[in-house]
PDB file of C-alpha atoms in Angstrom:
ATOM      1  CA  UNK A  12     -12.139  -9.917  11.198  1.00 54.00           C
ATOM      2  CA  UNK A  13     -10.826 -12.807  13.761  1.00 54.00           C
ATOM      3  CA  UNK A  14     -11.234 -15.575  11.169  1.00 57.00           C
ATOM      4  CA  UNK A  15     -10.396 -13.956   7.985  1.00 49.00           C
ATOM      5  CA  UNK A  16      -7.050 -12.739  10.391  1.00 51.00           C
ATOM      6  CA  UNK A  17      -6.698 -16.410  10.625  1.00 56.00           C
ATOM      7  CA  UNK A  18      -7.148 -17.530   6.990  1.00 47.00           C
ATOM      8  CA  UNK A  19      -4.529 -14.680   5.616  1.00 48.00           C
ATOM      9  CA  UNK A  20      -2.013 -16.010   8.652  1.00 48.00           C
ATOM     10  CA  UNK A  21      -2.687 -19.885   7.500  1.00 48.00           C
ATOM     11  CA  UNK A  22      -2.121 -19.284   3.956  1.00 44.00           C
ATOM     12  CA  UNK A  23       0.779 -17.015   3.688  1.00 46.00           C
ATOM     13  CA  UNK A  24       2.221 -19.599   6.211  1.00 46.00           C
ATOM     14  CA  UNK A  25       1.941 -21.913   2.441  1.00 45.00           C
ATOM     15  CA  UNK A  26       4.470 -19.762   0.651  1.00 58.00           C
ATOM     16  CA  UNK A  27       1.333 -19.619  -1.729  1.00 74.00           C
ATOM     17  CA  UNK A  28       0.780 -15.894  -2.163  1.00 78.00           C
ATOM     18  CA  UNK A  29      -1.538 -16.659  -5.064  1.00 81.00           C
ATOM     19  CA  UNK A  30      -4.098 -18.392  -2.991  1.00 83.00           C
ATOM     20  CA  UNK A  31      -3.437 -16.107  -0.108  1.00 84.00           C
ATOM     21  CA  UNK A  32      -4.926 -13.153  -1.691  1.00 91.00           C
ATOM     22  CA  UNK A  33      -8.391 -14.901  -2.954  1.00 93.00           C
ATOM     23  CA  UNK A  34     -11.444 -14.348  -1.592  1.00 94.00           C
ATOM     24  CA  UNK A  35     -12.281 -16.954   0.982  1.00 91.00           C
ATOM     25  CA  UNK A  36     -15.227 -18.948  -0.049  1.00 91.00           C
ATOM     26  CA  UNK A  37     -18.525 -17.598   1.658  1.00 90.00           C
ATOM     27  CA  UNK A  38     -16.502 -14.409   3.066  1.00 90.00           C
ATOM     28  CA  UNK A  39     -17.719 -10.812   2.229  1.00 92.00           C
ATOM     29  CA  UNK A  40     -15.331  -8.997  -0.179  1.00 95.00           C
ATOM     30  CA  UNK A  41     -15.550  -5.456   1.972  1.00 95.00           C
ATOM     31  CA  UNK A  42     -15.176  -7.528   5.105  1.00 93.00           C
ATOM     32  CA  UNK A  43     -11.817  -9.215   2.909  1.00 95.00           C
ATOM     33  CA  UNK A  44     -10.480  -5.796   1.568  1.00 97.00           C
ATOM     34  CA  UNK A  45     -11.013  -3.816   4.752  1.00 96.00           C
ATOM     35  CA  UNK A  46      -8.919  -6.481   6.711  1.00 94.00           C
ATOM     36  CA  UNK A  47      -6.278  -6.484   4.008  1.00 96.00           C
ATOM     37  CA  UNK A  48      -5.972  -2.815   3.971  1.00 97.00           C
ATOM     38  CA  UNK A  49      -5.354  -2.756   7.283  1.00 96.00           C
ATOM     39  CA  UNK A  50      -3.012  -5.382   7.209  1.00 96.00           C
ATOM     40  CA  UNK A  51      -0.986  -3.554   4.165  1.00 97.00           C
ATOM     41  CA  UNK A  52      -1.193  -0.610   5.707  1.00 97.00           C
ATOM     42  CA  UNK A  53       0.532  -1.790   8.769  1.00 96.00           C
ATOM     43  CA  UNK A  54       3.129  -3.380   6.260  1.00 95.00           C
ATOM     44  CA  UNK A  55       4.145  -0.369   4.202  1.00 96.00           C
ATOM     45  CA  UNK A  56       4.157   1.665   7.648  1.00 95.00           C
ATOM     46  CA  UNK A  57       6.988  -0.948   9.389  1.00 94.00           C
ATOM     47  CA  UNK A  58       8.583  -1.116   5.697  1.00 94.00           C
ATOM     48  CA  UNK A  59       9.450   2.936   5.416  1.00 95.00           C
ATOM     49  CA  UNK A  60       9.791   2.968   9.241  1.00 94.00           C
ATOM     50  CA  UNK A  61      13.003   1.466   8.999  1.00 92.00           C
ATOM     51  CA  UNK A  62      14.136   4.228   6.397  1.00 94.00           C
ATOM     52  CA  UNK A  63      13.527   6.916   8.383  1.00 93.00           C
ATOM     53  CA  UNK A  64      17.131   7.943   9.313  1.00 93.00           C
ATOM     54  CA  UNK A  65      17.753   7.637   5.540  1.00 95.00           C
ATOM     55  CA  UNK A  66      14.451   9.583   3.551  1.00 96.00           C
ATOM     56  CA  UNK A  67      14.921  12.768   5.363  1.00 96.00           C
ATOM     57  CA  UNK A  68      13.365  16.002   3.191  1.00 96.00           C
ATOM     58  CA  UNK A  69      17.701  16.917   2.544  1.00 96.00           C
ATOM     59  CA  UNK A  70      18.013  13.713   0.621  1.00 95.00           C
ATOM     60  CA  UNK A  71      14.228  13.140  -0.891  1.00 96.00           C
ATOM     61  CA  UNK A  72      12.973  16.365  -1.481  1.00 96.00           C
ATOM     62  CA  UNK A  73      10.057  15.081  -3.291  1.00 95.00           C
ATOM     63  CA  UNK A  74       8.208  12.701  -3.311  1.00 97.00           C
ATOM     64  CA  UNK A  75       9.128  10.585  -6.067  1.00 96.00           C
ATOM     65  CA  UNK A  76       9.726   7.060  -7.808  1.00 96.00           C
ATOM     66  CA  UNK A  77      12.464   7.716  -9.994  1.00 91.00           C
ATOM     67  CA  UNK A  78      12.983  10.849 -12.634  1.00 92.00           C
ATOM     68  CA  UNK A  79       9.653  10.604 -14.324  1.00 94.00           C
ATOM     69  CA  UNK A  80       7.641  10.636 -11.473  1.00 96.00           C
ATOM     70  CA  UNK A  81       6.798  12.888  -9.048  1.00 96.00           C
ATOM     71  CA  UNK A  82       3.694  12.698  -6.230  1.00 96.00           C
ATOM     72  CA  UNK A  83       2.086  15.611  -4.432  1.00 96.00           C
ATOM     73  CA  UNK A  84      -0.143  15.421  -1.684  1.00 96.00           C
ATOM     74  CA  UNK A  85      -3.639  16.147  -1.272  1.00 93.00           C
ATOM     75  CA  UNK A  86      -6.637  14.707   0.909  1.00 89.00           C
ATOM     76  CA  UNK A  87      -9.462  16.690  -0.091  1.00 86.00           C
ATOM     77  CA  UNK A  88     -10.017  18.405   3.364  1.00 86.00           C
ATOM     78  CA  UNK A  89      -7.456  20.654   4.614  1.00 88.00           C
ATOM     79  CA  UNK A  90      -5.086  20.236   0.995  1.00 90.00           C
ATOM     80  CA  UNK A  91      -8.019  19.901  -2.084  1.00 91.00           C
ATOM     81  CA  UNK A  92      -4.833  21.433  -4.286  1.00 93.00           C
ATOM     82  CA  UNK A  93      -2.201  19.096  -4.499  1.00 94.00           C
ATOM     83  CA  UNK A  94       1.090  20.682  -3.030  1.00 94.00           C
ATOM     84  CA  UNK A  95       4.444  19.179  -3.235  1.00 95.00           C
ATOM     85  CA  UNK A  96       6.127  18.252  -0.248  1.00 96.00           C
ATOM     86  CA  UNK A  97       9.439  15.889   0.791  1.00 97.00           C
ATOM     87  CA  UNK A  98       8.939  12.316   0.489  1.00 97.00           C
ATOM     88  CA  UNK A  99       8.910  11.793   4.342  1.00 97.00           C
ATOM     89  CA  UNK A 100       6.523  14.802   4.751  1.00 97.00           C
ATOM     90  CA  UNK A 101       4.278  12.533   1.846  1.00 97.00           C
ATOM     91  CA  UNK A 102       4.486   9.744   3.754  1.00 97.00           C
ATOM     92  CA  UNK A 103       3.669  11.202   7.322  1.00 97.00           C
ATOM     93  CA  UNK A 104       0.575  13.109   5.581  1.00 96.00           C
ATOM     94  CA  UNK A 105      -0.500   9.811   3.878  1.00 97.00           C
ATOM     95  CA  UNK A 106      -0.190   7.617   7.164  1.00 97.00           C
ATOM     96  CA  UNK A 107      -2.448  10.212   9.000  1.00 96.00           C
ATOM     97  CA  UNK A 108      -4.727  10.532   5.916  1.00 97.00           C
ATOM     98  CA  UNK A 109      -5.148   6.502   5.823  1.00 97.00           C
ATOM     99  CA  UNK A 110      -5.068   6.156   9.716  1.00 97.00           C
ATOM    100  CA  UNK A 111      -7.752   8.723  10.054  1.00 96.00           C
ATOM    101  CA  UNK A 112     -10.284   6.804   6.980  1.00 95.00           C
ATOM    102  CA  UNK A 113      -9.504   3.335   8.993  1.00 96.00           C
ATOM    103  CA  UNK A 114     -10.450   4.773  12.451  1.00 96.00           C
ATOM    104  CA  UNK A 115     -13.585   6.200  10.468  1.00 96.00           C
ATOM    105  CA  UNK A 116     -16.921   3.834  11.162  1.00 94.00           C
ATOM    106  CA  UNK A 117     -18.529   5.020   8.530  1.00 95.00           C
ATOM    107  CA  UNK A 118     -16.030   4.245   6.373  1.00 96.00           C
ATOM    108  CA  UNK A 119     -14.571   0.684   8.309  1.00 96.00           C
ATOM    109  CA  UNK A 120     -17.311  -0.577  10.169  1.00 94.00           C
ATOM    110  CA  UNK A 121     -16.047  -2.078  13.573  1.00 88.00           C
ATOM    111  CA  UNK A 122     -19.192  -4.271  14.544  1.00 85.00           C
ATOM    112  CA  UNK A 123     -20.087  -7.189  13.057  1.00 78.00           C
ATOM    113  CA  UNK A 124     -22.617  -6.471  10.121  1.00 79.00           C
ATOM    114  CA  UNK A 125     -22.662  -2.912  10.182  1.00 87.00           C
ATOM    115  CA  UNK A 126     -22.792  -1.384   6.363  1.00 93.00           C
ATOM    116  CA  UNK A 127     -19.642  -0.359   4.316  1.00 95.00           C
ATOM    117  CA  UNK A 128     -20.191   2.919   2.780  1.00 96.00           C
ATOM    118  CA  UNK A 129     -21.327   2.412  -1.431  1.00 96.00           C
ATOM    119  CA  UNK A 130     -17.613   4.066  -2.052  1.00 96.00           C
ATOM    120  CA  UNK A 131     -16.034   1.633  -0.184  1.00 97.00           C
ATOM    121  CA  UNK A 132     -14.037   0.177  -2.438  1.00 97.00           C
ATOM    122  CA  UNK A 133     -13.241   3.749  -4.171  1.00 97.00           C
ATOM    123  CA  UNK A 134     -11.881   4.192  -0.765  1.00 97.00           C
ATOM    124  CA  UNK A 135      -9.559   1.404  -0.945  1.00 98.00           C
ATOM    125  CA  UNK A 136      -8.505   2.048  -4.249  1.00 98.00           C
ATOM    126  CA  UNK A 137      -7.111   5.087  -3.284  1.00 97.00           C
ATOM    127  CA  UNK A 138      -5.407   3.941  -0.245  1.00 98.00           C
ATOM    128  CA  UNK A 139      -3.698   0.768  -2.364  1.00 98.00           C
ATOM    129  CA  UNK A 140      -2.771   3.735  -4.849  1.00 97.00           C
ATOM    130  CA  UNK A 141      -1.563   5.445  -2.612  1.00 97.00           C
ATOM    131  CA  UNK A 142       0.263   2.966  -0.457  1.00 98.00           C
ATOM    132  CA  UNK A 143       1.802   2.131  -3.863  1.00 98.00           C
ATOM    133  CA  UNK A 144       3.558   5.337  -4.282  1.00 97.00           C
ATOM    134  CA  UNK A 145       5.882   4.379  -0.602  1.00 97.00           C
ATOM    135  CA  UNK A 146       6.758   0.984  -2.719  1.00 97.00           C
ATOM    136  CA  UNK A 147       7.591   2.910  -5.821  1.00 96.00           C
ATOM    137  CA  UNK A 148       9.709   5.589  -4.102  1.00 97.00           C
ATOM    138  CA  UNK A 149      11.123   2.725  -1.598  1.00 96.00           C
ATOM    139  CA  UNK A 150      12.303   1.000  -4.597  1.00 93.00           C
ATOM    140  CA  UNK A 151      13.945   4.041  -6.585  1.00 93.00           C
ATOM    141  CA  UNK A 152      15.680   5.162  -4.080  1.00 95.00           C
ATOM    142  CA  UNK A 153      16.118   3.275  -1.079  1.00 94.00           C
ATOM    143  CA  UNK A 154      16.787  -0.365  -2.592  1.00 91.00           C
ATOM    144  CA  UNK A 155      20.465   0.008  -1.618  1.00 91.00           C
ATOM    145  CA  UNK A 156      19.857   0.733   1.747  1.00 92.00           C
ATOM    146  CA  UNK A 157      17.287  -2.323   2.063  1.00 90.00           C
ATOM    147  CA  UNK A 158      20.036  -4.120   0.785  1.00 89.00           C
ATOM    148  CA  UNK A 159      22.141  -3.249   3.245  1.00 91.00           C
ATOM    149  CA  UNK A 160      20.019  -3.523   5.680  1.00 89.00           C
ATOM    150  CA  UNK A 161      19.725  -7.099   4.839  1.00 89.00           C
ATOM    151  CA  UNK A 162      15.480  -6.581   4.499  1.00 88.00           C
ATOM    152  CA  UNK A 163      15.281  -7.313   0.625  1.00 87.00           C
ATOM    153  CA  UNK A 164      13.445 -10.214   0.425  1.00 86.00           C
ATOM    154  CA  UNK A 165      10.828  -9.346   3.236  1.00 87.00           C
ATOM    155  CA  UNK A 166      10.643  -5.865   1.128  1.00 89.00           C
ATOM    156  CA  UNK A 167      10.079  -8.040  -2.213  1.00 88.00           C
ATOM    157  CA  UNK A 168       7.902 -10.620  -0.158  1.00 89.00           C
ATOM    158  CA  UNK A 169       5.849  -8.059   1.186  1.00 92.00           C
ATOM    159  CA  UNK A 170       5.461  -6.100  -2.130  1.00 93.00           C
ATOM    160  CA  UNK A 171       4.723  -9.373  -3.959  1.00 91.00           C
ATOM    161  CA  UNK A 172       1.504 -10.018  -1.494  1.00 93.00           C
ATOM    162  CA  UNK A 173       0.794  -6.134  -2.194  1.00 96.00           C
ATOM    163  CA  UNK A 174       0.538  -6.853  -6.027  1.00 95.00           C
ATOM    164  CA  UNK A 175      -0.836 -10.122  -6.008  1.00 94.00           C
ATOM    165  CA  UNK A 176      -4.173  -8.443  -3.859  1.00 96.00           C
ATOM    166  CA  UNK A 177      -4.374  -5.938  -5.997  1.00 96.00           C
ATOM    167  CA  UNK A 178      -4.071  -7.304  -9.431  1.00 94.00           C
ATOM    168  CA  UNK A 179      -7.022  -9.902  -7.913  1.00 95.00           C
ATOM    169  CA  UNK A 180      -9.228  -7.369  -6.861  1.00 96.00           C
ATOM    170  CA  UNK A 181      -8.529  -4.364  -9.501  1.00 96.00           C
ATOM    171  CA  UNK A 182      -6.943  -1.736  -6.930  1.00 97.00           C
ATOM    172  CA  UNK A 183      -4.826   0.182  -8.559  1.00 97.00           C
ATOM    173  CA  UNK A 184      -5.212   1.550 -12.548  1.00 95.00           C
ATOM    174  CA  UNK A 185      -2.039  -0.034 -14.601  1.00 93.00           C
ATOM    175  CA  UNK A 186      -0.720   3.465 -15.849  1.00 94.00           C
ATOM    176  CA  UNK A 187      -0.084   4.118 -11.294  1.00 96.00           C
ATOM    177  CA  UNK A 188       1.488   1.260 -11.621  1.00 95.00           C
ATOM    178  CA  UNK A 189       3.836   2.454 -14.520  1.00 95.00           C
ATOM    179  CA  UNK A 190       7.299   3.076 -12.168  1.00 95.00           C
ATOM    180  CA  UNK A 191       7.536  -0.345 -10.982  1.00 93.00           C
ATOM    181  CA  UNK A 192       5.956  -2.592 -14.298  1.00 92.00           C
ATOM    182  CA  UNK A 193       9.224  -4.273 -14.783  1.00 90.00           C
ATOM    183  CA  UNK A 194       9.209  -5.605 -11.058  1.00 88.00           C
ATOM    184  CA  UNK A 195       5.496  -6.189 -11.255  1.00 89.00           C
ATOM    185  CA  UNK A 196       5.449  -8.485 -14.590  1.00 88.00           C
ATOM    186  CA  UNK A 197       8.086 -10.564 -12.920  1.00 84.00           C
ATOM    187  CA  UNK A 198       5.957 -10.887 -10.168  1.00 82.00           C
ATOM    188  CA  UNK A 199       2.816 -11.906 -12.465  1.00 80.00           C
ATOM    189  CA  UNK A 200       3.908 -13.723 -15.328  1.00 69.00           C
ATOM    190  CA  UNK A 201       5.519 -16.478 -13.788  1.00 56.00           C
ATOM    191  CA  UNK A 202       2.055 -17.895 -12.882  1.00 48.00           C
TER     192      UNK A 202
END
């Protein structure tokens, strides 16, 4: 984790998102995507922390990225029937939910060389789905507020490396990724 820590930290230093998100030569790709998940995780949590005063369940009462669509929550456990819930109640369940499969060993190994599950990456493609859904809903109908708040371009920085790893490594299904295309092919094409 230490070195590939150190790769992602030299070459986002380069501006060069693109290179950034590749799979270091002679690293293993569960070792790469559980580090990055962790890392994006950590991202998306600081990003909607600083929207808290603003996506209360009074002023997002869904969970929801724009008028065509909506997210409910379920993890399979406690909610196997997706309910529908305020955006910040989403948001705290998901946080749990993806704090709870990262503190999981059998699911993110801690020592070195201990097995990743066969699901792993199923695992992380729901996370990075799911993870999505806070961008999406972030940039519907929050973007003023990051504007005001001066955090755009760390918001569309931070997004950008979000999209980047996951068109590299096939997170996310394009049809999730519906709400934000526009954003996202202006984020792909230009390379």
């Amino acid at each position: 984790g230490a070195q590939l820590r150190k790769h992602i930290d030299a070459t986002l230093g380069s501006g060069n998102l693109r290179e950034a998100v590749k799979l270091p030569p002679g690293e293993d790709l569960n070792e790469w995507l559980a580090v990055n998940t962790v890392d994006f995780f950590n991202q998306v949590n600081l990003l909607y922390g600083t929207l808290t005063e603003f996506c209360t369940p009074e002023n997002c009462r869904t969970m929801s990225a724009g008028p065509k669509y909506e997210y409910r929550w379920a993890d399979g456990v406690q909610i196997k029937k997706p309910i529908e819930v305020s955006a910040p109640k989403y948001v705290e369940y998901l946080m749990d939910w993806i704090e709870a499969q990262l503190d999981d060993e059998s699911i993110f190994p801690q020592k070195l060389g201990s097995p990743f599950p066969a699901n792993f990456k199923e695992v992380v493609k729901t996370i990075f789905k799911r993870l999505f859904r806070v961008y999406a809903h972030i940039y519907h109908s929050h973007f003023q507020k990051i504007v005001s708040l001066k955090e755009e371009a760390h918001l569309n920085t931070c997004f950008k490396h979000f999209i980047l790893f996951t068109c590299e490594f096939g997170l996310i299904d394009k049809k999730e990724l519906a709400p934000l295309q526009e954003l996202i092919e202006t984020i792909i094409v230009p390379y």
